N, C-alpha and C. Protein backbone atom coordinates (compact mmCIF):
# COMPACT_ATOMS: atom_id res chain seq x y z
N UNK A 1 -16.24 -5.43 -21.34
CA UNK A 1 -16.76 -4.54 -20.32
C UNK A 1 -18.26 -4.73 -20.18
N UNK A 2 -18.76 -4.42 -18.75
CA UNK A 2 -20.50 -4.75 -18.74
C UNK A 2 -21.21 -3.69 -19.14
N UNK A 3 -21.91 -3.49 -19.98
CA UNK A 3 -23.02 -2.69 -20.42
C UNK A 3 -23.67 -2.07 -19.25
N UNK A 4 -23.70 -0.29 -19.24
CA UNK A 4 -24.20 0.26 -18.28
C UNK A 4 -26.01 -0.62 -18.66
N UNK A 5 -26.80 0.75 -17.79
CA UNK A 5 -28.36 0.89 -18.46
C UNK A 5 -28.35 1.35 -19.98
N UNK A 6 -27.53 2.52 -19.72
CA UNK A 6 -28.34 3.19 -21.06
C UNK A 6 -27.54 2.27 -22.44
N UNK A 7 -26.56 1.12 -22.28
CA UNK A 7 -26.61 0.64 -22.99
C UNK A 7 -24.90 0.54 -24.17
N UNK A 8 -24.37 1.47 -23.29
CA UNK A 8 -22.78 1.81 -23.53
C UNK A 8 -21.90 1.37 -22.75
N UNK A 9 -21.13 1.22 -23.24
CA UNK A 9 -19.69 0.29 -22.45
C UNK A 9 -19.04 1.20 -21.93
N UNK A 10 -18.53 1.54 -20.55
CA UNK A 10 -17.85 1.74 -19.82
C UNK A 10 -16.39 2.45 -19.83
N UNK A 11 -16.17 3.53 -19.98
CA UNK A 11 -14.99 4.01 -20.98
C UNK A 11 -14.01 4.78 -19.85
N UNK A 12 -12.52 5.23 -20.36
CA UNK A 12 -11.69 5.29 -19.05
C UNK A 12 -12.11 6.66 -18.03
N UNK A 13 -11.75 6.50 -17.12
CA UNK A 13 -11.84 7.51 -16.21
C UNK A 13 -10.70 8.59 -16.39
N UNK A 14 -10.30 9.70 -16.08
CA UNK A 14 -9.56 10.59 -16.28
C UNK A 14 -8.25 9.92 -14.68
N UNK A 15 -7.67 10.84 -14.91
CA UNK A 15 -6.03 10.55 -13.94
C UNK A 15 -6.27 11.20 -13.10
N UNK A 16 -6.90 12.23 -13.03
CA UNK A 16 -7.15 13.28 -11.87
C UNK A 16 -8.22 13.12 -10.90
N UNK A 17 -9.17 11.89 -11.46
CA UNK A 17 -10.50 11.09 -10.76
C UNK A 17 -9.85 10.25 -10.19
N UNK A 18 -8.89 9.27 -10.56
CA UNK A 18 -7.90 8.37 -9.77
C UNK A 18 -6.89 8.55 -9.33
N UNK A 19 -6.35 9.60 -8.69
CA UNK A 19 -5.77 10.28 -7.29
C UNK A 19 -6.44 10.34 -6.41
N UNK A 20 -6.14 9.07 -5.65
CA UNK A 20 -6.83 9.03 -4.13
C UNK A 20 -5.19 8.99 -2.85
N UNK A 21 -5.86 9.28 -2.12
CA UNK A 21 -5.05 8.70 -0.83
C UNK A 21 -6.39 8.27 0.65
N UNK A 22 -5.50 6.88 0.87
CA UNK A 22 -6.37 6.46 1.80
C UNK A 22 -5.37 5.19 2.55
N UNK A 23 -5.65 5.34 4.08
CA UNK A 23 -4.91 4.55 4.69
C UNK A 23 -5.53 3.34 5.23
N UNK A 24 -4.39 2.49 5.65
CA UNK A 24 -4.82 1.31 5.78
C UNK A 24 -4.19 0.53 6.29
N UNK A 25 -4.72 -0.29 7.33
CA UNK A 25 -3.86 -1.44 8.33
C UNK A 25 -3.58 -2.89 8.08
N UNK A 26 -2.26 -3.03 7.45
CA UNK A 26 -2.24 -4.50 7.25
C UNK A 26 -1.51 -5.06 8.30
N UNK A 27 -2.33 -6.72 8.40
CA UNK A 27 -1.97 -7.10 9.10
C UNK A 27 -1.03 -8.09 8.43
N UNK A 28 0.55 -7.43 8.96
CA UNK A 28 1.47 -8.82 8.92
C UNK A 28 1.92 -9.51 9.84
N UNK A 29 1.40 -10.26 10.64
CA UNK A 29 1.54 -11.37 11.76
C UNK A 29 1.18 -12.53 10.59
N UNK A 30 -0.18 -12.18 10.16
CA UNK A 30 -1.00 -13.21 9.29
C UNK A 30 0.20 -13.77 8.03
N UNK A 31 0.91 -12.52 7.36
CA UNK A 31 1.62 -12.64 6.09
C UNK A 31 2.70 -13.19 6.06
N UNK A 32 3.51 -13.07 7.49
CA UNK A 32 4.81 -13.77 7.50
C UNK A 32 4.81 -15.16 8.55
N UNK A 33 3.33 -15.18 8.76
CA UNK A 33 3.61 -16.73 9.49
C UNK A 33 4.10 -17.89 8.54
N UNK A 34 4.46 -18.95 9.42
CA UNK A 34 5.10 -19.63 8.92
C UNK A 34 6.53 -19.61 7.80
N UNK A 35 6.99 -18.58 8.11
CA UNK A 35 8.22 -17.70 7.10
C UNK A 35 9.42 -18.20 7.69
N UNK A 36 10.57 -18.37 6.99
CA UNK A 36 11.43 -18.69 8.06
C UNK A 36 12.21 -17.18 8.42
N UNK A 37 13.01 -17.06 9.53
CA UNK A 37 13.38 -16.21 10.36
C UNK A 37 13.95 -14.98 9.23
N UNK A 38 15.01 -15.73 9.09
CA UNK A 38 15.92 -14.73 8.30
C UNK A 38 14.65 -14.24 6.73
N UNK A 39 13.85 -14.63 6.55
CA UNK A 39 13.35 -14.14 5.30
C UNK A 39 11.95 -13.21 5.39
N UNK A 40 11.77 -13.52 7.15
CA UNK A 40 10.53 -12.46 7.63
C UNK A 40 10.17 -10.82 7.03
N UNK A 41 11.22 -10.01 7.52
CA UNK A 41 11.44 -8.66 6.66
C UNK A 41 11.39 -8.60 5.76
N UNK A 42 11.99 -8.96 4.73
CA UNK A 42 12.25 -8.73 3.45
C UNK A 42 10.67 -9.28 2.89
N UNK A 43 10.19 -10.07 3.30
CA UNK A 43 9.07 -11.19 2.98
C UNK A 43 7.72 -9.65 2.96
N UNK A 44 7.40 -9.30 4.43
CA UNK A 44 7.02 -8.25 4.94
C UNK A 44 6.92 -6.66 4.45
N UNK A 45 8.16 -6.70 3.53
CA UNK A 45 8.31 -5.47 2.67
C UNK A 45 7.66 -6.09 1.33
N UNK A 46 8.23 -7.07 0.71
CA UNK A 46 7.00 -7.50 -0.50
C UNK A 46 5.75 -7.89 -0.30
N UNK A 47 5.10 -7.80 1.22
CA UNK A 47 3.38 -7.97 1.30
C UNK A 47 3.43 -6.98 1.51
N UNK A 48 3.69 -5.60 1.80
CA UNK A 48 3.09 -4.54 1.95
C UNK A 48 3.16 -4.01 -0.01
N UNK A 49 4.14 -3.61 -0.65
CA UNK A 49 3.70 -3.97 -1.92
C UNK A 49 2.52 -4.62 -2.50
N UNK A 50 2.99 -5.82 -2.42
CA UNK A 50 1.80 -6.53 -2.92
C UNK A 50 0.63 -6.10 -2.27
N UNK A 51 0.31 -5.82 -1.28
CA UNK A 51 -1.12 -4.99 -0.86
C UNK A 51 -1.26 -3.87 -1.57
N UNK A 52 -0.88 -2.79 -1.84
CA UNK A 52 -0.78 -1.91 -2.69
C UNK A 52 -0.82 -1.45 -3.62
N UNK A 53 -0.50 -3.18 -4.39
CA UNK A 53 -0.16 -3.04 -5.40
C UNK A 53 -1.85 -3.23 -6.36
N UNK A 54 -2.45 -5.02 -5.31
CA UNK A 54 -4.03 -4.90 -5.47
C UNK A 54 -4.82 -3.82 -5.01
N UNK A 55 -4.32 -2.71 -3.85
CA UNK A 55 -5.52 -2.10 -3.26
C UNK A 55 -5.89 -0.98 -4.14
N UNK A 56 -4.43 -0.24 -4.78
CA UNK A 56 -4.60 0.76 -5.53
C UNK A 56 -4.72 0.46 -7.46
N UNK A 57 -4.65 -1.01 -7.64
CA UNK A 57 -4.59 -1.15 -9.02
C UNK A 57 -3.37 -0.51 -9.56
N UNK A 58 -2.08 -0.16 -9.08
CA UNK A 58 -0.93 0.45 -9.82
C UNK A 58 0.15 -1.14 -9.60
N UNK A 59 1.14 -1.00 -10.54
CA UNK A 59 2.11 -1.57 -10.68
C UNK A 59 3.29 -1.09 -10.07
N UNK A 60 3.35 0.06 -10.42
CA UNK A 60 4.71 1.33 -9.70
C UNK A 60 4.10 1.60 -8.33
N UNK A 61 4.69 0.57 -7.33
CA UNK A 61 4.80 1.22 -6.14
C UNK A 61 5.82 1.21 -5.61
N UNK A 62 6.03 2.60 -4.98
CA UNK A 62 6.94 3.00 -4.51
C UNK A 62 7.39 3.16 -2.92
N UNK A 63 8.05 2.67 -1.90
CA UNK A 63 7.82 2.91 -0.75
C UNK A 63 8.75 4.05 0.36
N UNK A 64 8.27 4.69 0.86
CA UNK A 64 8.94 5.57 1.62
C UNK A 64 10.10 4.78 3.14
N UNK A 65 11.44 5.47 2.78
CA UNK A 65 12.21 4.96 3.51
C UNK A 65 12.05 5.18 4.80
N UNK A 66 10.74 5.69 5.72
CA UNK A 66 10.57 5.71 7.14
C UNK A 66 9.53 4.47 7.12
N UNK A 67 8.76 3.78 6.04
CA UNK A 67 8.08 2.75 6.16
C UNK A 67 8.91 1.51 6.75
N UNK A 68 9.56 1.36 5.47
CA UNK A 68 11.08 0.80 5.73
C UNK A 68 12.15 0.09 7.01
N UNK A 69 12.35 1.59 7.73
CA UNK A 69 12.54 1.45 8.48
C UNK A 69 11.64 0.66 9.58
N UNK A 70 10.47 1.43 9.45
CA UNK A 70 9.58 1.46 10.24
C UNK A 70 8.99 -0.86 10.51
N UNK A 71 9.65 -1.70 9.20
CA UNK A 71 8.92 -2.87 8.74
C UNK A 71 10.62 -3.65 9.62
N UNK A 72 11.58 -2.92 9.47
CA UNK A 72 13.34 -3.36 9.76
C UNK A 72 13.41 -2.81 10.97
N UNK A 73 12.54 -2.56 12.09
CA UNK A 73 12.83 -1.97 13.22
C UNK A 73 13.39 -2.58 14.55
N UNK A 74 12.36 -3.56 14.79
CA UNK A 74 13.07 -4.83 15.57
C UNK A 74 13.71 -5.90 15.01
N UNK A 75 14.35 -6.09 13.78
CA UNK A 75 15.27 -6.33 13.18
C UNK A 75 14.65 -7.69 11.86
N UNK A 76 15.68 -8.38 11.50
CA UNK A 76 14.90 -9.47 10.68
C UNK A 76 13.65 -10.31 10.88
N UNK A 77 13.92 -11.24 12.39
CA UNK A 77 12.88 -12.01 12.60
C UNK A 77 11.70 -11.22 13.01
N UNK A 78 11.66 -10.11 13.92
CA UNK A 78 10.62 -9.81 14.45
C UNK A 78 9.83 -8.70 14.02
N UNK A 79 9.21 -8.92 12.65
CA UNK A 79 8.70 -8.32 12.43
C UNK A 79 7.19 -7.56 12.90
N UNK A 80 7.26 -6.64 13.09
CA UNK A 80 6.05 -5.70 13.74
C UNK A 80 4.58 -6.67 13.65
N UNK A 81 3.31 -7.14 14.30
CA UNK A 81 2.21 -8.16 13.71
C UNK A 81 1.40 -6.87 12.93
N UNK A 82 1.21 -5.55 13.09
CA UNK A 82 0.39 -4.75 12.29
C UNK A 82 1.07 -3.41 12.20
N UNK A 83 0.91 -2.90 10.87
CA UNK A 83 1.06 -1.92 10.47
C UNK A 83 0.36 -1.04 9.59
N UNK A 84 0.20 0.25 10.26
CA UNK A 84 -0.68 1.58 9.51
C UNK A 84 0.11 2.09 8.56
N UNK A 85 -0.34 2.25 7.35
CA UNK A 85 -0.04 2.37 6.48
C UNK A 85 -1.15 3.61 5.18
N UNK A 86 -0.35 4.75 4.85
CA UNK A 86 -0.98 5.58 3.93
C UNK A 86 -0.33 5.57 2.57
N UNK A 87 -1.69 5.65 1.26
CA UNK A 87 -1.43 4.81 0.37
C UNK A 87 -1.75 6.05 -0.52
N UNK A 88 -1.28 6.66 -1.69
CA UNK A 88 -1.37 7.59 -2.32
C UNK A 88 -1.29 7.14 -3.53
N UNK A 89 -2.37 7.53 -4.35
CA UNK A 89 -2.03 6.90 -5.61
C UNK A 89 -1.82 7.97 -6.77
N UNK A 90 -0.61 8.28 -7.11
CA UNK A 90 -0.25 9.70 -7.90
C UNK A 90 -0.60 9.83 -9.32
N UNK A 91 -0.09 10.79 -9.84
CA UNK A 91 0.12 11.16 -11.20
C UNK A 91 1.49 11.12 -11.61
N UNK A 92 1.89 10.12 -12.31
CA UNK A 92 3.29 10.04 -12.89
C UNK A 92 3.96 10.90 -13.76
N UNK A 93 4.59 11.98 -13.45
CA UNK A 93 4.99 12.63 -14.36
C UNK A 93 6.06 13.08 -15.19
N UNK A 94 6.83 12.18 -15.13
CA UNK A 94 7.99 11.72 -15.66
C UNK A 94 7.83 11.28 -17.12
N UNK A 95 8.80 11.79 -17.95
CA UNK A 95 8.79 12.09 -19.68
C UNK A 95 8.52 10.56 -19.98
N UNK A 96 9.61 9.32 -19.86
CA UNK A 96 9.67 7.56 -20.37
C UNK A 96 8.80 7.15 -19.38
N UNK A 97 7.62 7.43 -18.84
CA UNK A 97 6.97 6.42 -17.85
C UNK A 97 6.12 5.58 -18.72
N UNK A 98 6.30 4.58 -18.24
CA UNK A 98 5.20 3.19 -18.77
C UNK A 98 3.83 3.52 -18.14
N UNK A 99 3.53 3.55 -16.88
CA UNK A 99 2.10 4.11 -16.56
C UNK A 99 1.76 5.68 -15.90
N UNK A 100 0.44 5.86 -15.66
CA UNK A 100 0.33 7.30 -15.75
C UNK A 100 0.13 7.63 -14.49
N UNK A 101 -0.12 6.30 -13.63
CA UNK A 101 -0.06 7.04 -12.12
C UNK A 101 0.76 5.50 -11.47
N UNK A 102 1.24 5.86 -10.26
CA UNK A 102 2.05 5.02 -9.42
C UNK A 102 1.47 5.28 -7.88
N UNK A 103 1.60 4.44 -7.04
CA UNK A 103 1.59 4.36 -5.30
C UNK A 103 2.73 4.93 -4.47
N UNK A 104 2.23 5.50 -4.11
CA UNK A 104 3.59 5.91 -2.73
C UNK A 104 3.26 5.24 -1.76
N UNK A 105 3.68 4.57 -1.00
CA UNK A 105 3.77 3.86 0.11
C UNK A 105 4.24 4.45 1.82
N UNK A 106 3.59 5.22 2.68
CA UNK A 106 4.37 5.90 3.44
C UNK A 106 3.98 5.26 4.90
N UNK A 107 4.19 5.29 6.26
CA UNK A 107 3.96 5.26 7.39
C UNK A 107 3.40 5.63 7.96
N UNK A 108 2.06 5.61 8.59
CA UNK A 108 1.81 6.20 10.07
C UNK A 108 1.52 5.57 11.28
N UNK A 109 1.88 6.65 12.34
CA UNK A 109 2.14 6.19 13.59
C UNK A 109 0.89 6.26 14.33
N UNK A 110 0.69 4.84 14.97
CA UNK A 110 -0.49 5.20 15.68
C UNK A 110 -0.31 4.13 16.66
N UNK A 111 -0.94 5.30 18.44
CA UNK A 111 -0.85 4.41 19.19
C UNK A 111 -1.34 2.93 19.56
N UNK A 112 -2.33 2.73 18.87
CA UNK A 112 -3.01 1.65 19.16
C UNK A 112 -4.16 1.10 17.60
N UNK A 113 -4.29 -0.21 17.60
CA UNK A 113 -4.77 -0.41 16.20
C UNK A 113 -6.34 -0.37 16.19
N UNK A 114 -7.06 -0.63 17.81
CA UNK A 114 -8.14 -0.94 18.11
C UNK A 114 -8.90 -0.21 17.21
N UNK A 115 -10.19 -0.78 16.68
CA UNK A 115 -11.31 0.11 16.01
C UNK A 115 -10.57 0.87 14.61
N UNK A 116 -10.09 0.58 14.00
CA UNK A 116 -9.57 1.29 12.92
C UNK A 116 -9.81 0.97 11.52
N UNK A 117 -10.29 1.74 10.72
CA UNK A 117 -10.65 1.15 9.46
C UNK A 117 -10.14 1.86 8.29
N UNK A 118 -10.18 1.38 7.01
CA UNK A 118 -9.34 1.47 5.86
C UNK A 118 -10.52 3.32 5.76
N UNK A 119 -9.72 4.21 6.00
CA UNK A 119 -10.29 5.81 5.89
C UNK A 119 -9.25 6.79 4.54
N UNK A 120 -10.37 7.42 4.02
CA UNK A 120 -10.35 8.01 2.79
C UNK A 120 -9.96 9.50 3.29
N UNK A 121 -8.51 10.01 2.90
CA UNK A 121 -7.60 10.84 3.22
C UNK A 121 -7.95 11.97 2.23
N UNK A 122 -8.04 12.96 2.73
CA UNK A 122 -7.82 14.20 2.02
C UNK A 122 -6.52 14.21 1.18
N UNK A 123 -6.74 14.76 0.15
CA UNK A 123 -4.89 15.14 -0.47
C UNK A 123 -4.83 16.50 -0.48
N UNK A 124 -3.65 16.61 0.18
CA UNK A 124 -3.35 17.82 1.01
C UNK A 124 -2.25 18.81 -0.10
């Protein structure tokens, strides 16, 4: 770990400091080019993961079945080129969990993508 100023190493943050939610537009036009047809979706549901998985630093992500839908809508090949996306990063609280917080993965709808940037969500 890098040595602050005063000369101490850097020690963990609490679980309740790392509960964020914040949304965010990925673009998959970029992720499934060159994909072949039938493997677009499915391809599309593991880059939104995998975004998630780097944006929030969790392993356990989890995705909501209107996302889902929302990635399987015009069917295998044609997958959506961008999608809004809200990213929650919880407190795991389940007795056998391996880590202490996980991602929820959920949907939002928005008319248009123009001007939009990765914005820091209240938790409600």
């Amino acid at each position: 770990m890098a040595r602050t100023k005063s000369g101490k190493t850097g020690g963990k943050r609490s679980a309740l400091q790392d509960v964020v939610t914040r949304e965010y537009t990925i673009h998959l036009h970029k992720l499934v080019h060159g994909r072949s047809f039938k493997k677009r979706a499915p391809w599309a549901v593991k880059s939104v993961v995998d975004f998630a998985r780097k944006s929030m630093g969790t392993t356990d992500v989890r995705l909501d079945p209107k996302l889902n839908q929302a990635l399987w809508a015009r069917g295998v090949k044609s997958v959506p080129h961008r999608i809004r996306v809200k990213l929650e990063r919880k407190r795991n609280d389940e007795e056998g969990a391996k880590e202490k917080l996980y991602t929820y993965a959920s949907h939002v709808v928005v008319t248009s993508f123009k001007n939009l940037q990765t914005a820091v969500v209240d938790a409600e």
